[in-house]
Coordinates of C-alpha atoms in Angstrom, one line a residue:
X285 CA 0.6 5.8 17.1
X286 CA 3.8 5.3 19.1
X287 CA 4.3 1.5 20.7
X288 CA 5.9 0.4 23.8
X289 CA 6.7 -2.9 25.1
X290 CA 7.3 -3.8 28.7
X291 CA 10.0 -6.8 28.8
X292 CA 10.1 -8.9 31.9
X293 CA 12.8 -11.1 32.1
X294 CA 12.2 -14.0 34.5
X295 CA 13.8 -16.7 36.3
X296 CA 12.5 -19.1 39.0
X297 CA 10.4 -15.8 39.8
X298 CA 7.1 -17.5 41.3
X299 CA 4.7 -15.3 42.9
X300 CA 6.9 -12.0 42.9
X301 CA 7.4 -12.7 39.0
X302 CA 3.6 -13.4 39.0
X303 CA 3.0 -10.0 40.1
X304 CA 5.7 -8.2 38.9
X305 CA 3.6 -9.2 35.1
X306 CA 0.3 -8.3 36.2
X307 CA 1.4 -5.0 37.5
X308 CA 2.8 -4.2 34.0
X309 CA -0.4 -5.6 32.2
X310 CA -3.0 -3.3 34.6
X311 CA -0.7 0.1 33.6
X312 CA -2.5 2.5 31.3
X313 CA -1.2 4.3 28.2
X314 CA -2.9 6.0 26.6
X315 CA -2.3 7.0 22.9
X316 CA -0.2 3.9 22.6
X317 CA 0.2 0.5 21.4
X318 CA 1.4 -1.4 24.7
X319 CA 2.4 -4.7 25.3
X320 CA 4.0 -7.1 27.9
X321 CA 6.9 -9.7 27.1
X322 CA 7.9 -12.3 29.3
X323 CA 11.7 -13.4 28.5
X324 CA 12.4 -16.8 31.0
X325 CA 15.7 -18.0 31.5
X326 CA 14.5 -21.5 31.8
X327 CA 13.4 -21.6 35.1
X328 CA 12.7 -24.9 36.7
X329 CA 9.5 -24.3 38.8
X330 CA 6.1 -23.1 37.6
X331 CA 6.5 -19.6 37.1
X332 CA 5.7 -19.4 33.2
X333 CA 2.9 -21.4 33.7
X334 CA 1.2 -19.3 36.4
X335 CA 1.9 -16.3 34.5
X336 CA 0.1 -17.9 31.6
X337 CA -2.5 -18.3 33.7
X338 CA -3.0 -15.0 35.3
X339 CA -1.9 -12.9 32.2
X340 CA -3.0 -15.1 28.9
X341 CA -2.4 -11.3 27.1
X342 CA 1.4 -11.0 27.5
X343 CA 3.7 -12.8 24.7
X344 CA 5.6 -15.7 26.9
X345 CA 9.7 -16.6 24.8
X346 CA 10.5 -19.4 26.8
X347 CA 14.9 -19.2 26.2
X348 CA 16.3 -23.2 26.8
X349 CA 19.0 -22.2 28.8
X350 CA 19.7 -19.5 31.3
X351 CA 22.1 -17.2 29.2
X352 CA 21.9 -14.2 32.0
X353 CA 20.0 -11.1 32.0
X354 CA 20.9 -9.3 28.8
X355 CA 20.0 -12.1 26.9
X356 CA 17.0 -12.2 27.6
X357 CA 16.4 -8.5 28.0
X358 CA 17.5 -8.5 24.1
X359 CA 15.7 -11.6 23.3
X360 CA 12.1 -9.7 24.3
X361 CA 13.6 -6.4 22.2
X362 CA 13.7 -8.9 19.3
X363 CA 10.0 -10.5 19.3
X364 CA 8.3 -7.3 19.5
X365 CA 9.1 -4.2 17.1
X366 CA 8.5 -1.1 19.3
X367 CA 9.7 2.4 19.2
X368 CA 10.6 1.8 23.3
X369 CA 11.2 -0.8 24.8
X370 CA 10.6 -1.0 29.2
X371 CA 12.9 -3.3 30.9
X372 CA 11.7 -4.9 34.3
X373 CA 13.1 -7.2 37.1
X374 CA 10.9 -10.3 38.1
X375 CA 11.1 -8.9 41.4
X376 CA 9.2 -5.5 41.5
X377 CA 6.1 -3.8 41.2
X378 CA 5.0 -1.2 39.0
X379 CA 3.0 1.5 40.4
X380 CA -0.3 2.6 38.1
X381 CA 1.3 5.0 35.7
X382 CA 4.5 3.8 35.7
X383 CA 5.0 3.3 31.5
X384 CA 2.9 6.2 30.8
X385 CA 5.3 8.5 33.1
X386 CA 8.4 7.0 31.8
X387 CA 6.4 7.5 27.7
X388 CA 6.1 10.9 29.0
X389 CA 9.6 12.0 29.7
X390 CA 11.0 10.4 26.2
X391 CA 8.7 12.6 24.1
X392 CA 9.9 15.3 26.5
X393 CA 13.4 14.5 26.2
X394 CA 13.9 14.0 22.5
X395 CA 18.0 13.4 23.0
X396 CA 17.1 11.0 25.9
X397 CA 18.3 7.7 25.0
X398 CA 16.8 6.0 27.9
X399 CA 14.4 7.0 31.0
X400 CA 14.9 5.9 34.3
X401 CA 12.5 5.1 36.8
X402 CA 12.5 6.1 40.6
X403 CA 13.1 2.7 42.0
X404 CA 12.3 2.3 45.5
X405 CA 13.0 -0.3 48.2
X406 CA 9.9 -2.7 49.0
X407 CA 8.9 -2.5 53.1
X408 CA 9.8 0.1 55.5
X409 CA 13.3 0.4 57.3
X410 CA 14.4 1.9 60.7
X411 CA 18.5 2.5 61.6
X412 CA 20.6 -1.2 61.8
X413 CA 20.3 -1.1 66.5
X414 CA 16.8 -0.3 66.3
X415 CA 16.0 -4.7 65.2
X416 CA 17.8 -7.3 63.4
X417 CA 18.2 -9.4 60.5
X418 CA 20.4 -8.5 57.4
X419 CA 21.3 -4.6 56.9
X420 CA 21.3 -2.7 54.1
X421 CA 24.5 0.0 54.2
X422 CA 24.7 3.4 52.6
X423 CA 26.8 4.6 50.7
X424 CA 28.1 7.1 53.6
X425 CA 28.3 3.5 56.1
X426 CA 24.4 4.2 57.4
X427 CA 22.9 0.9 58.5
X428 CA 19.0 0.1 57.6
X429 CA 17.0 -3.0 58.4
X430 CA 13.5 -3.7 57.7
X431 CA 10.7 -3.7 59.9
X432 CA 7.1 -3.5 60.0
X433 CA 7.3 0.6 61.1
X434 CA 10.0 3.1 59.7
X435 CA 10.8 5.0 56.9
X436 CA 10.3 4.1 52.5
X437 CA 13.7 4.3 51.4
X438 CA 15.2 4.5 47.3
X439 CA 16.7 1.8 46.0
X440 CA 17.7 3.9 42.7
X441 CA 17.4 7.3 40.6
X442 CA 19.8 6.0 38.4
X443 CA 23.6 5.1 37.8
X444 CA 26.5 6.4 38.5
X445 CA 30.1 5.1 38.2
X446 CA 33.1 6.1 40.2
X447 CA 37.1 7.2 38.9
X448 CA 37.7 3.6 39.9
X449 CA 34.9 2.1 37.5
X450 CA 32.1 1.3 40.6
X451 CA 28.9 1.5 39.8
X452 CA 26.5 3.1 42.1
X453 CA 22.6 3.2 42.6
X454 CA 22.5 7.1 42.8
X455 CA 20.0 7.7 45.8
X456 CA 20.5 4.4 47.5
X457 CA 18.9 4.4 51.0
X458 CA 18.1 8.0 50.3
X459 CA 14.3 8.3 52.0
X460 CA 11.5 8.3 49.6
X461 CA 10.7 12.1 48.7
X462 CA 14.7 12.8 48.1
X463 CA 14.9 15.7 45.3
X464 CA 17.8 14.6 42.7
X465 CA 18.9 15.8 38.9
X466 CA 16.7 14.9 36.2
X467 CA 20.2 14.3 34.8
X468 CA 22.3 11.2 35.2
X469 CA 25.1 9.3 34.0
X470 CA 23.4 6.1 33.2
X471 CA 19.8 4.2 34.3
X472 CA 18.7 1.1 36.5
X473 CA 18.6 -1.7 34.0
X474 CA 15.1 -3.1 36.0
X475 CA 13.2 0.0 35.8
X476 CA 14.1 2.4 32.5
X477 CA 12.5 2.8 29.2
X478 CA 14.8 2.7 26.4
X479 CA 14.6 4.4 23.2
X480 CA 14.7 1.8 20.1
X481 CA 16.3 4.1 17.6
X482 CA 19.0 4.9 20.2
X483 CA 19.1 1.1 21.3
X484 CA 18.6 -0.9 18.5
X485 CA 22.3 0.5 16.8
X486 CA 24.0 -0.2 19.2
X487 CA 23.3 -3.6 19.2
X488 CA 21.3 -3.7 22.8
X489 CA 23.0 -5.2 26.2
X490 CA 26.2 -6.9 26.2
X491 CA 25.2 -10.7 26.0
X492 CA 28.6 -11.4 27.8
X493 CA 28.4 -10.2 31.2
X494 CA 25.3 -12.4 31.9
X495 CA 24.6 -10.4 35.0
X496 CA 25.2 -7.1 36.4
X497 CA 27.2 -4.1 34.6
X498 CA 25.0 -4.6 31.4
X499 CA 23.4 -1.5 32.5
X500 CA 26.2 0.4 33.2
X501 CA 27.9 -0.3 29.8
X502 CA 25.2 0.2 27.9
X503 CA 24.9 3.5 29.7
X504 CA 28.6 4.5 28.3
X505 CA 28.0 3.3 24.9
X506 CA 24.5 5.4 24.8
X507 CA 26.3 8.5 25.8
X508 CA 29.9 7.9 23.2
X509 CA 26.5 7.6 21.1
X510 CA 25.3 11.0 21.4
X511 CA 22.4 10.1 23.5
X512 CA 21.2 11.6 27.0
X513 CA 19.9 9.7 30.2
X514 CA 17.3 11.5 32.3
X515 CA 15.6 10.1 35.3
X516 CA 11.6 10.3 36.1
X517 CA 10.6 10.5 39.6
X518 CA 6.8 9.9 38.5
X519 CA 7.6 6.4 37.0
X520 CA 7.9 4.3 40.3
X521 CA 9.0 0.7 41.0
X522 CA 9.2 -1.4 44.4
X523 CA 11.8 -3.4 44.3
X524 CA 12.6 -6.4 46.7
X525 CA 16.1 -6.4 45.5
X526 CA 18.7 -9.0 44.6
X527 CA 16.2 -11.7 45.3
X528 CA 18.2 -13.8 42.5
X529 CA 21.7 -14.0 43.8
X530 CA 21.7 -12.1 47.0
X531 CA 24.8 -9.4 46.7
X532 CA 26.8 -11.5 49.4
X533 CA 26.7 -14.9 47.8
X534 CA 30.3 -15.4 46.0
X535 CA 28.2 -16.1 43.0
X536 CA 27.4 -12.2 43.0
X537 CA 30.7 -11.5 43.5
X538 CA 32.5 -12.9 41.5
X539 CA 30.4 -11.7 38.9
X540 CA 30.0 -7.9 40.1
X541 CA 33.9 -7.3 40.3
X542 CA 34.3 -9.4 36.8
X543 CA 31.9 -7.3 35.1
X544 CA 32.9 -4.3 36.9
X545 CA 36.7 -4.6 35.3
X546 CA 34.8 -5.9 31.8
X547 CA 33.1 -2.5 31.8
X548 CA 36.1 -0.3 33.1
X549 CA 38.4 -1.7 30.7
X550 CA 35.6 -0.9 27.5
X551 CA 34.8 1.9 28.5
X552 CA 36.9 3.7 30.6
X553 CA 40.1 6.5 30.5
X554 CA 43.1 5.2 31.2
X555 CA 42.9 6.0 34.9
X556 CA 39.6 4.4 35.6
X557 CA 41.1 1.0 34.1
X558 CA 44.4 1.1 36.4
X559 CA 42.3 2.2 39.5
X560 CA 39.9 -0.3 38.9
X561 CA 42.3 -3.1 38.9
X562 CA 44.7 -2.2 41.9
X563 CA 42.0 -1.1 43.9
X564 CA 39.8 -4.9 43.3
X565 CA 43.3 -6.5 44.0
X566 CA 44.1 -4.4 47.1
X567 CA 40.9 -5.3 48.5
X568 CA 40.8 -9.0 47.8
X569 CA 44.1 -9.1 49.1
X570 CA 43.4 -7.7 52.6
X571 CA 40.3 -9.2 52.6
X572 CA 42.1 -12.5 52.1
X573 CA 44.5 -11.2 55.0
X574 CA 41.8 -10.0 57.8
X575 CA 39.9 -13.6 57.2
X576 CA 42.8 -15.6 58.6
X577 CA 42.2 -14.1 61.6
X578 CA 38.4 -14.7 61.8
X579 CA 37.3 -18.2 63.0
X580 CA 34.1 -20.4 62.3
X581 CA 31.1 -19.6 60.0
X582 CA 32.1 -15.9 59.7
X583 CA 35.7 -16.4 58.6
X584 CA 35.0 -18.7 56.2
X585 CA 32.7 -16.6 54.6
X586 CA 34.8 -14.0 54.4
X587 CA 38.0 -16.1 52.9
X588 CA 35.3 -17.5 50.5
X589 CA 34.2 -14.1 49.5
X590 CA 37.7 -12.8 49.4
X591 CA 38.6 -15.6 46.7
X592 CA 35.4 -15.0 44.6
X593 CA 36.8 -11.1 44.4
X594 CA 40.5 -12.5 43.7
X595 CA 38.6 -14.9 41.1
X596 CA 36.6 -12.1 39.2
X597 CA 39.6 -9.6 39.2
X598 CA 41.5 -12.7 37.2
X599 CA 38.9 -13.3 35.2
X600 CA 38.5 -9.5 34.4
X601 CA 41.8 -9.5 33.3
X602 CA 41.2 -12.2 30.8
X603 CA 39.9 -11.4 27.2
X604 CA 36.3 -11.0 26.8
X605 CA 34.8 -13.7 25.2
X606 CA 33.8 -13.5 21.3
X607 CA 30.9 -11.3 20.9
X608 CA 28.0 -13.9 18.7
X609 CA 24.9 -11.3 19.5
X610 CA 22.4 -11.5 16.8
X611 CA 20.9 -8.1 15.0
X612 CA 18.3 -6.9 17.6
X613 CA 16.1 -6.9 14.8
X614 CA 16.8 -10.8 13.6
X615 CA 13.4 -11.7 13.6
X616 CA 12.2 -9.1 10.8
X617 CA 10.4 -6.0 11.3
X618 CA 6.6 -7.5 11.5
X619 CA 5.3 -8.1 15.4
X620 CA 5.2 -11.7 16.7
X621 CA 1.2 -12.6 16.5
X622 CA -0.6 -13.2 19.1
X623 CA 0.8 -16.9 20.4
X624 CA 1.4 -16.8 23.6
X625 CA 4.7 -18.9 23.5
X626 CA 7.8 -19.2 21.3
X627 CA 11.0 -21.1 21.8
X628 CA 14.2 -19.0 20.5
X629 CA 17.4 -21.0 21.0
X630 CA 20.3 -18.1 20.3
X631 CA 22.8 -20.9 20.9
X632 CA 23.2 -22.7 17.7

């Protein structure tokens, strides 16, 4: 009998983290040995606690610092020997049948590294005049806000990455029902099964890009590897998206364009690692240039996000820290038992 675990990494999550878990504990797969993993980044509200509460089933590895999203993502891969391993956000939910679609396509897809959900947007959106708030803008420049009518729209069908090292949601603000390739450069790193004996090798996520472009690198080594990615329309997640950062806090950015240059330069040609550095410092600079002339809150947002681009691209330049991952497999080959909470500290 085959085993799967579905790894949650959580942080400050509350009730969407809360329901992100029991939507993983309800799913149904058959023919397999399933089981949930909550990995928190030490959060400082309640949100282990009510999940222990609501889901005393799923192993809880409380990590005493907040090392960043592959960390923990690897931190769940080592308590739990499985032969795949499902890696969630805190802020989604998991439609009935989502592991057992996603189980499906890797015994279909014996090359298949990792299996990609179809990750859709949570609440309905109309066109950016039709109400207010915060917009969501497509890749082509279409504008989308929420609001209680409109249309589902997709968050993800997977990854792509541009000649100048970008890495794109393919599908984003595509409306629900889009048809796309069941092949794709790389997966969603919140919604995709991944293969252990393709996984495990290669050491798992990066530990040192903390948050975003974990995905995407993983996604290049996985393929150097010999490895496929396919996507599965039938495995389905709603996600509230960026709910931890928010992708215009300089915090986001700063990371985003680091990690973006991080990747390009590991993994890229030649000309994906020089277009991904003039291009980042093109931008900053006019970006610096067009804030001077914007007064009040707005231009001193933009200067500030401006200098958290400048910031990254410098810091992308820099050598990469030393790699300390552990083995994946540091705890041994025999399952964690049934205790509901272990303390790892991967910093000594």
């Amino acid at each position: 009998m085959r085993s799967v675990a579905a790894i949650v990494v959580t942080w400050n999550g509350g009730e969407d983290a809360v329901g992100a878990v029991r939507s993983l504990i309800e799913q149904q797969v058959p023919g397999t040995e399933y089981s949930v993993v909550v990995v928190d980044n030490a959060s400082t509200d309640d949100t282990t606690g009510r999940i222990r509460e609501v889901a005393p089933e799923a192993l809880i590895v409380e990590l005493p610092h907040n090392r960043g999203y592959g960390v923990a993502a690897n931190a769940g891969m080592r308590a739990v020997t499985a032969d795949a391993y499902v890696i969630c956000n805190q802020d989604a939910h998991y439609q009935p049948g989502f592991v057992a679609a996603l189980a499906g396509a890797l015994d279909q897809y014996p090359r298949a590294g990792a299996i990609t959900a179809q990750v859709r947007l949570a609440g309905k959106f109309v066109p950016a005049h039709e109400t207010g708030g915060d917009a969501f803008i497509a890749h082509d420049g279409t504008r989308w806000r929420r609001a209680e009518h409109g249309v589902e729209l997709l968050n993800s069908t997977g990854n792509q990455v541009t000649r100048s090292g970008n890495g794109l949601d393919r599908g984003w603000l595509a409306p629900v029902g889009s048809q796309f390739d069941r092949r794709v450069f790389g997966f969603h790193g919140g919604a995709v099964m991944l293969r252990a004996d393709a996984v495990v090798p290669l050491g798992g996520f990066d530990e040192r890009y903390f948050m975003y472009y974990e995905d995407t690198d993983l996604s290049f080594r996985l393929r150097r590897a010999g490895w496929q990615v396919v996507y599965e329309p039938q495995a389905v997640s709603v996600h509230q998206h960026a709910t931890s950062s928010g992708t215009s806090s300089t915090r986001f950015v700063r990371w985003n364009t680091r990690n973006r240059i991080w990747c390009a330069r590991r993994n890229g040609p030649r000309s994906m690692r020089i277009a991904a550095i003039g291009r980042t410092a093109l931008g900053a600079s006019v970006g610096l240039l067009r804030s001077v002339a914007v007064r009040g809150d707005a231009g001193r947002t933009a200067r500030a996000q401006a200098w958290a681009r400048m910031r990254g691209l410098l810091d992308g330049l820099a050598a990469m820290p030393a790699d300390v991952r552990e083995p994946l497999r540091a705890m041994g080959d025999e399952p964690v038992d049934a205790a509901d909470r272990i303390l790892l500290d991967f910093t000594s």
